Tab-separated table of C-alpha atoms in Angstrom:
chain	number	residue	atom	x	y	z
A	1	MET	CA	17.300	3.621	11.311
A	2	GLN	CA	16.501	7.199	10.460
A	3	ARG	CA	12.771	7.885	10.023
A	4	THR	CA	12.075	11.248	8.490
A	5	LEU	CA	9.423	10.080	6.125
A	6	LYS	CA	5.768	10.652	5.839
A	7	PRO	CA	3.624	7.505	5.877
A	8	LEU	CA	1.828	6.297	2.911
A	9	ALA	CA	2.530	1.483	1.357
A	10	ALA	CA	0.597	-0.841	-1.107
A	11	THR	CA	-0.544	-2.151	-3.556
A	12	VAL	CA	-2.966	-3.461	-6.231
A	13	GLY	CA	-4.723	-6.602	-7.142
A	14	SER	CA	-7.819	-8.383	-8.232
A	15	LEU	CA	-11.204	-6.863	-7.556
A	16	ALA	CA	-13.107	-8.719	-4.870
A	17	LEU	CA	-16.475	-7.000	-4.989
A	18	ALA	CA	-19.252	-8.231	-2.795
A	19	ALA	CA	-22.005	-9.634	-4.973
A	20	SER	CA	-24.607	-7.470	-3.337
A	21	LEU	CA	-22.835	-4.382	-4.663
A	22	SER	CA	-22.266	-5.560	-8.219
A	23	ALA	CA	-25.712	-4.658	-9.445
A	24	CYS	CA	-26.069	-1.361	-7.634
A	25	GLY	CA	-27.515	1.429	-9.667
A	26	GLY	CA	-29.644	4.475	-9.089
A	27	THR	CA	-30.542	4.789	-5.426
A	28	SER	CA	-29.160	1.791	-3.603
A	29	ALA	CA	-31.275	-0.015	-1.042
A	30	ALA	CA	-28.141	0.031	1.091
A	31	SER	CA	-28.351	3.801	1.361
A	32	SER	CA	-30.687	3.658	4.348
A	33	SER	CA	-29.037	5.551	7.182
A	34	ASP	CA	-29.906	2.803	9.681
A	35	GLU	CA	-28.610	-0.068	7.548
A	36	LYS	CA	-26.078	-2.163	9.479
A	37	ILE	CA	-23.514	-2.065	6.653
A	38	VAL	CA	-20.254	-0.257	5.945
A	39	THR	CA	-18.546	-0.586	2.572
A	40	VAL	CA	-14.755	-0.405	2.377
A	41	TYR	CA	-12.763	0.114	-0.822
A	42	SER	CA	-9.181	-0.844	-0.076
A	43	ALA	CA	-5.769	-1.474	-1.549
A	44	ASP	CA	-4.768	-5.087	-1.019
A	45	GLY	CA	-2.326	-6.354	1.556
A	46	LEU	CA	-4.241	-6.191	4.832
A	47	LYS	CA	-6.661	-9.061	4.216
A	48	GLY	CA	-5.220	-12.540	4.506
A	49	GLU	CA	-5.614	-15.055	1.698
A	50	LYS	CA	-6.531	-17.628	4.347
A	51	GLY	CA	-8.689	-15.307	6.441
A	52	ASP	CA	-5.813	-14.630	8.817
A	53	GLY	CA	-5.007	-11.004	8.018
A	54	TRP	CA	-5.408	-7.815	10.025
A	55	TYR	CA	-8.607	-6.872	8.234
A	56	ASP	CA	-10.069	-10.326	8.883
A	57	LYS	CA	-9.540	-9.957	12.631
A	58	VAL	CA	-10.502	-6.298	12.908
A	59	PHE	CA	-13.623	-6.560	10.729
A	60	GLN	CA	-14.790	-9.596	12.710
A	61	ASP	CA	-14.239	-7.786	16.005
A	62	PHE	CA	-15.975	-4.661	14.666
A	63	GLU	CA	-19.049	-6.585	13.525
A	64	LYS	CA	-19.228	-8.444	16.839
A	65	LYS	CA	-19.069	-5.181	18.790
A	66	THR	CA	-21.372	-3.039	16.628
A	67	GLY	CA	-23.503	-5.415	14.599
A	68	ILE	CA	-22.350	-3.565	11.463
A	69	LYS	CA	-21.298	-5.848	8.603
A	70	VAL	CA	-18.281	-4.859	6.524
A	71	LYS	CA	-18.663	-5.147	2.743
A	72	TYR	CA	-15.149	-5.313	1.331
A	73	VAL	CA	-13.922	-4.374	-2.153
A	74	GLU	CA	-10.227	-4.843	-2.960
A	75	GLY	CA	-8.014	-3.654	-5.785
A	76	GLY	CA	-5.039	-1.512	-6.648
A	77	SER	CA	-4.718	1.871	-4.992
A	78	GLY	CA	-5.339	3.751	-8.230
A	79	GLU	CA	-8.058	1.304	-9.201
A	80	MET	CA	-10.007	1.977	-6.003
A	81	VAL	CA	-9.807	5.743	-6.422
A	82	GLN	CA	-10.951	5.502	-10.033
A	83	ARG	CA	-13.860	3.274	-9.055
A	84	ALA	CA	-14.978	5.721	-6.385
A	85	LEU	CA	-14.601	8.575	-8.875
A	86	ARG	CA	-16.829	6.811	-11.427
A	87	GLU	CA	-19.454	6.344	-8.722
A	88	LYS	CA	-19.303	9.934	-7.516
A	89	SER	CA	-22.898	10.644	-8.534
A	90	ASN	CA	-24.092	7.405	-6.920
A	91	THR	CA	-21.654	6.791	-4.076
A	92	GLN	CA	-21.270	3.179	-2.945
A	93	ALA	CA	-18.202	3.269	-0.676
A	94	ASP	CA	-18.175	4.601	2.869
A	95	VAL	CA	-14.452	4.280	3.601
A	96	ILE	CA	-11.508	4.221	1.236
A	97	VAL	CA	-8.085	2.893	2.252
A	98	THR	CA	-5.243	3.449	-0.157
A	99	LEU	CA	-1.574	4.312	-0.391
A	100	PRO	CA	0.012	7.658	-1.185
A	101	PRO	CA	-0.108	9.396	-3.558
A	102	PHE	CA	-3.555	7.964	-4.242
A	103	ILE	CA	-5.073	9.063	-0.942
A	104	GLN	CA	-4.003	12.612	-1.840
A	105	GLN	CA	-5.477	12.080	-5.290
A	106	ALA	CA	-8.779	10.967	-3.760
A	107	ASP	CA	-8.814	14.166	-1.711
A	108	SER	CA	-7.999	16.389	-4.676
A	109	LYS	CA	-10.853	14.788	-6.653
A	110	GLY	CA	-13.334	15.690	-3.922
A	111	LEU	CA	-13.898	12.089	-2.852
A	112	LEU	CA	-13.211	12.581	0.862
A	113	GLN	CA	-14.956	14.402	3.701
A	114	ALA	CA	-13.251	15.593	6.857
A	115	TYR	CA	-13.394	13.336	9.889
A	116	GLN	CA	-10.829	12.932	12.639
A	117	PRO	CA	-11.235	9.445	14.128
A	118	ALA	CA	-10.825	8.839	17.832
A	119	GLY	CA	-7.151	8.080	18.366
A	120	SER	CA	-5.985	10.097	15.378
A	121	ASP	CA	-4.486	12.642	17.771
A	122	LYS	CA	-1.869	9.933	18.467
A	123	VAL	CA	-0.985	9.666	14.764
A	124	ALA	CA	2.038	11.739	13.744
A	125	ALA	CA	1.260	14.961	11.881
A	126	GLY	CA	3.050	13.710	8.778
A	127	ASP	CA	0.878	10.586	8.715
A	128	LYS	CA	-2.456	12.349	8.384
A	129	ALA	CA	-4.035	15.263	6.563
A	130	ALA	CA	-4.055	18.542	8.473
A	131	ASP	CA	-7.707	19.083	7.491
A	132	GLY	CA	-8.839	15.646	8.684
A	133	LYS	CA	-9.541	14.224	5.221
A	134	TRP	CA	-7.441	11.092	5.840
A	135	THR	CA	-5.297	9.415	8.434
A	136	SER	CA	-2.931	6.463	8.335
A	137	VAL	CA	-4.260	3.328	10.012
A	138	VAL	CA	-1.264	1.056	9.308
A	139	ASN	CA	2.252	2.294	8.667
A	140	ASN	CA	4.358	0.533	6.099
A	141	TYR	CA	7.438	0.847	3.886
A	142	PHE	CA	8.181	0.237	0.242
A	143	GLY	CA	10.509	-2.621	-0.577
A	144	PHE	CA	11.505	-5.361	-2.978
A	145	ILE	CA	11.365	-9.129	-2.603
A	146	LYS	CA	13.570	-11.901	-3.925
A	147	ASN	CA	13.720	-15.679	-3.897
A	148	LYS	CA	16.292	-16.061	-1.134
A	149	LYS	CA	16.856	-19.733	-1.940
A	150	GLU	CA	18.003	-18.896	-5.467
A	151	LEU	CA	19.577	-15.567	-4.459
A	152	PRO	CA	21.233	-16.042	-1.055
A	153	GLY	CA	23.121	-13.419	0.927
A	154	ASP	CA	23.031	-9.821	-0.287
A	155	THR	CA	22.499	-10.694	-3.950
A	156	PRO	CA	21.186	-8.590	-5.602
A	157	LYS	CA	22.185	-5.438	-3.765
A	158	THR	CA	21.855	-2.512	-6.179
A	159	TRP	CA	19.544	-1.272	-8.914
A	160	GLU	CA	22.391	-1.865	-11.346
A	161	ASP	CA	22.613	-5.551	-10.332
A	162	LEU	CA	19.129	-6.042	-11.726
A	163	LEU	CA	20.342	-5.202	-15.234
A	164	ASP	CA	22.321	-8.461	-15.321
A	165	ALA	CA	21.173	-10.868	-18.030
A	166	LYS	CA	20.454	-13.561	-15.443
A	167	TYR	CA	17.343	-11.603	-14.452
A	168	LYS	CA	15.908	-11.580	-17.978
A	169	GLY	CA	12.336	-12.842	-17.712
A	170	LYS	CA	12.880	-13.305	-13.983
A	171	LEU	CA	11.959	-9.794	-12.765
A	172	GLN	CA	8.594	-8.076	-12.571
A	173	TYR	CA	7.076	-5.028	-10.913
A	174	SER	CA	3.491	-3.857	-10.693
A	175	THR	CA	2.173	-1.122	-12.942
A	176	PRO	CA	2.873	2.500	-11.968
A	177	GLY	CA	-0.293	4.591	-11.936
A	178	VAL	CA	-2.416	1.525	-11.197
A	179	ALA	CA	-0.711	-0.091	-8.212
A	180	GLY	CA	0.467	1.910	-5.224
A	181	ASP	CA	3.603	-0.204	-4.951
A	182	GLY	CA	4.169	0.079	-8.697
A	183	THR	CA	3.997	3.846	-8.469
A	184	ALA	CA	6.451	3.583	-5.583
A	185	VAL	CA	9.029	2.005	-7.926
A	186	VAL	CA	9.058	5.242	-9.941
A	187	ILE	CA	9.191	7.415	-6.800
A	188	LYS	CA	12.135	5.503	-5.328
A	189	ALA	CA	14.006	5.398	-8.651
A	190	MET	CA	13.592	9.159	-9.057
A	191	HIS	CA	14.984	9.673	-5.565
A	192	ASP	CA	17.882	7.240	-5.880
A	193	PHE	CA	18.955	8.336	-9.364
A	194	GLY	CA	18.505	12.041	-8.681
A	195	GLY	CA	15.550	12.962	-10.859
A	196	LYS	CA	12.994	11.928	-13.426
A	197	ASP	CA	15.221	11.750	-16.510
A	198	ALA	CA	17.906	9.613	-14.875
A	199	ALA	CA	15.273	7.333	-13.349
A	200	MET	CA	13.535	6.836	-16.686
A	201	ALA	CA	16.843	6.103	-18.411
A	202	TYR	CA	17.445	3.341	-15.868
A	203	LEU	CA	13.901	1.914	-16.088
A	204	LYS	CA	14.245	1.847	-19.880
A	205	LYS	CA	17.301	-0.410	-19.488
A	206	LEU	CA	15.563	-2.529	-16.859
A	207	GLN	CA	12.683	-3.209	-19.235
A	208	ALA	CA	14.866	-5.710	-21.089
A	209	ASN	CA	14.563	-8.014	-18.061
A	210	ASN	CA	11.000	-7.150	-17.038
A	211	VAL	CA	8.328	-9.828	-17.534
A	212	GLY	CA	5.716	-7.145	-18.109
A	213	PRO	CA	2.913	-5.231	-16.363
A	214	SER	CA	0.983	-6.536	-13.376
A	215	SER	CA	-2.027	-4.784	-11.896
A	216	SER	CA	-1.527	-6.708	-8.667
A	217	THR	CA	1.545	-6.427	-6.465
A	218	SER	CA	0.291	-9.100	-4.080
A	219	LYS	CA	0.203	-11.720	-6.850
A	220	LEU	CA	3.931	-11.311	-7.497
A	221	ALA	CA	5.027	-12.800	-4.170
A	222	PRO	CA	3.785	-16.353	-4.896
A	223	LYS	CA	5.624	-16.236	-8.224
A	224	VAL	CA	8.832	-15.210	-6.452
A	225	ASP	CA	8.406	-17.869	-3.789
A	226	LYS	CA	8.003	-20.582	-6.431
A	227	GLY	CA	10.975	-19.307	-8.439
A	228	GLU	CA	8.898	-18.409	-11.511
A	229	ILE	CA	10.510	-14.996	-11.141
A	230	LEU	CA	13.390	-14.085	-8.846
A	231	VAL	CA	12.765	-10.427	-8.026
A	232	ALA	CA	9.666	-8.228	-7.689
A	233	ASN	CA	8.482	-5.120	-5.918
A	234	GLY	CA	6.287	-5.086	-2.867
A	235	ASP	CA	5.997	-3.528	0.562
A	236	VAL	CA	7.231	-4.638	3.956
A	237	GLN	CA	3.865	-5.266	5.621
A	238	MET	CA	2.332	-7.278	2.809
A	239	ASN	CA	5.451	-9.301	2.051
A	240	PHE	CA	6.210	-9.973	5.719
A	241	ALA	CA	2.677	-11.339	6.131
A	242	GLN	CA	2.953	-13.401	2.919
A	243	ALA	CA	6.255	-14.901	4.060
A	244	LYS	CA	4.356	-16.887	6.702
A	245	SER	CA	3.249	-19.242	3.927
A	246	ALA	CA	5.993	-18.413	1.396
A	247	PRO	CA	9.300	-19.459	3.014
A	248	ASN	CA	11.507	-18.439	0.080
A	249	LEU	CA	10.532	-14.754	0.214
A	250	GLY	CA	13.242	-12.303	1.275
A	251	ILE	CA	12.662	-8.562	1.716
A	252	TRP	CA	15.392	-6.207	0.506
A	253	PHE	CA	15.908	-2.586	-0.539
A	254	PRO	CA	17.885	-1.659	-3.690
A	255	ALA	CA	20.600	0.972	-3.421
A	256	LYS	CA	22.181	2.943	-6.216
A	257	ALA	CA	25.671	1.645	-6.931
A	258	GLY	CA	28.116	3.499	-4.677
A	259	ALA	CA	25.485	4.651	-2.182
A	260	ALA	CA	26.288	4.242	1.499
A	261	LYS	CA	22.889	2.771	2.366
A	262	PRO	CA	19.831	1.369	0.652
A	263	THR	CA	16.746	3.567	0.865
A	264	THR	CA	13.035	3.274	1.376
A	265	PHE	CA	10.130	5.517	2.257
A	266	ALA	CA	6.998	5.177	4.309
A	267	LEU	CA	4.063	3.783	2.379
A	268	PRO	CA	1.185	3.754	4.861
A	269	TYR	CA	-2.334	2.524	4.406
A	270	ALA	CA	-4.283	5.760	4.738
A	271	ALA	CA	-8.043	5.807	5.333
A	272	GLY	CA	-10.616	8.458	4.604
A	273	LEU	CA	-14.366	8.864	4.952
A	274	VAL	CA	-15.958	9.029	1.512
A	275	ASN	CA	-17.844	12.206	0.656
A	276	LYS	CA	-21.632	11.636	0.523
A	277	ALA	CA	-21.128	8.103	1.793
A	278	PRO	CA	-24.361	6.080	2.024
A	279	HIS	CA	-23.498	5.042	5.594
A	280	THR	CA	-21.480	7.963	6.923
A	281	GLU	CA	-22.041	7.222	10.618
A	282	ASN	CA	-21.040	3.582	10.160
A	283	GLY	CA	-17.958	4.713	8.296
A	284	LYS	CA	-17.000	6.956	11.214
A	285	LYS	CA	-17.446	4.073	13.655
A	286	LEU	CA	-15.178	1.833	11.576
A	287	LEU	CA	-12.474	4.494	11.307
A	288	ASP	CA	-12.627	4.944	15.082
A	289	PHE	CA	-12.313	1.180	15.545
A	290	LEU	CA	-9.266	0.880	13.267
A	291	LEU	CA	-7.366	3.203	15.612
A	292	THR	CA	-8.385	1.584	18.904
A	293	ASP	CA	-5.648	0.223	21.172
A	294	ALA	CA	-6.595	-3.370	20.426
A	295	ALA	CA	-6.690	-2.962	16.652
A	296	GLN	CA	-3.386	-1.081	16.603
A	297	LYS	CA	-1.665	-3.705	18.747
A	298	ASP	CA	-2.795	-6.331	16.233
A	299	VAL	CA	-1.140	-4.444	13.344
A	300	SER	CA	2.210	-6.128	13.952
A	301	ALA	CA	1.112	-9.285	15.745
A	302	ILE	CA	-1.400	-10.274	13.054
A	303	GLY	CA	-0.890	-7.948	10.095
A	304	GLY	CA	2.897	-7.795	9.983
A	305	GLY	CA	2.808	-4.017	9.787
A	306	PHE	CA	3.644	-0.966	11.877
A	307	PRO	CA	1.061	0.768	14.120
A	308	ALA	CA	-0.076	4.177	12.918
A	309	ARG	CA	-0.440	5.421	16.484
A	310	SER	CA	2.885	6.554	17.903
A	311	ASP	CA	1.878	5.636	21.463
A	312	ILE	CA	1.448	1.943	20.582
A	313	LYS	CA	4.807	0.207	21.073
A	314	PRO	CA	4.354	-3.487	20.263
A	315	THR	CA	6.858	-6.002	21.611
A	316	ASP	CA	5.594	-9.135	19.878
A	317	ALA	CA	7.895	-11.339	17.800
A	318	ASN	CA	6.717	-9.764	14.526
A	319	ALA	CA	7.464	-6.258	15.778
A	320	THR	CA	10.993	-7.311	16.695
A	321	ALA	CA	11.547	-8.977	13.321
A	322	LEU	CA	10.161	-5.975	11.434
A	323	ALA	CA	12.553	-3.619	13.219
A	324	LYS	CA	15.440	-5.799	12.031
A	325	VAL	CA	14.190	-5.659	8.425
A	326	LEU	CA	14.669	-1.889	8.449
A	327	GLU	CA	18.061	-1.835	10.180
A	328	GLY	CA	20.648	0.088	8.167
A	329	VAL	CA	18.065	1.429	5.712
A	330	GLU	CA	17.767	5.177	5.162
A	331	VAL	CA	14.184	6.437	5.119
A	332	PHE	CA	13.504	9.486	2.965
A	333	THR	CA	10.385	11.611	2.619
A	334	PRO	CA	8.891	12.043	-0.855
A	335	ASP	CA	7.353	15.385	-1.743
A	336	TRP	CA	3.799	14.064	-1.908
A	337	THR	CA	2.401	17.388	-3.035
A	338	ASP	CA	4.691	17.245	-6.058
A	339	VAL	CA	3.904	13.586	-6.704
A	340	ASP	CA	0.164	14.230	-6.564
A	341	LYS	CA	0.445	17.258	-8.842
A	342	ASN	CA	2.722	15.595	-11.398
A	343	LEU	CA	1.701	11.929	-11.144
A	344	LYS	CA	0.332	11.768	-14.686
A	345	GLU	CA	3.527	13.291	-16.064
A	346	TYR	CA	5.665	10.744	-14.219
A	347	VAL	CA	3.514	7.802	-15.277
A	348	ASP	CA	3.473	9.018	-18.888
A	349	ALA	CA	7.264	9.343	-18.778
A	350	TRP	CA	7.487	5.764	-17.506
A	351	LYS	CA	5.211	4.540	-20.290
A	352	THR	CA	7.342	6.291	-22.894
A	353	ALA	CA	10.618	5.021	-21.437
A	354	THR	CA	9.463	1.414	-21.169
A	355	GLY	CA	7.142	1.218	-24.172
A	356	SER	CA	4.373	0.085	-21.847
């Protein structure tokens, strides 16, 4: 597998806001510098539905070691950035974890402050900001899922296959501009079809089979597993983890008809310290902890993802299986500067093409 891509991955979902934060206004009582709290706004995918995800393990270990309790808020990548932006004059979050291009968007909106966590020197240059505003903590890749019981073998294989009438009402992808993985659908289509116009022409045709918008990518996997829909978008880490309790899930990567290989791109979970965070020092400690040897080794073994640190080479069963998922898949590198600059234009073009 060729890996030339910059890291980024996933996703979207329902808001799981700690009750103690819901009524915050004015100067929060939690703003005391010695408060044993750190608040994380994150894209979904790393916390297990049954308390068995990477976040569950790492947050528990972090609290045990430091005494600092993690307050966790989950939603779509774009949703988390917008929430932090609305709270800019009364900051509630200490750490934000989101997928590209939304981590770049958070930076461009002035939501992040520079901090280089311990261990970030082992993260590849393309997987972190040169100025220290963010660094990947879990590497990941964009992908699609299918019900492999109903669609065995290499069916479907191409984007064009998805236009078949048998997928009408049986295909769904999360909303571009809201979900990181939904935005990734547009990015990959633009790459595979050779530009915005060709990608939008295809997505316009695909809309005939699309169930409709979904703010949550993670909620699509259970629907695929049950056969309510047959195909959806996702990302490798999240879907690999979900497959533990969803045996009909199969991960695949669409290719353009006639292409030699299917494609994907890195979609890492990237973390940054929030500007004017109420618990800045606690936020720094958590970022350091996410890149420790132990936490990074658990990325594959527990989280079903890829370590962000290049010196961590896991050999667990999940790591071996994940390497096989990406065999024969070409990894390309999006121009994230362009995506960040023109994201609204691309999302607006998608809305126009699909009537969404």
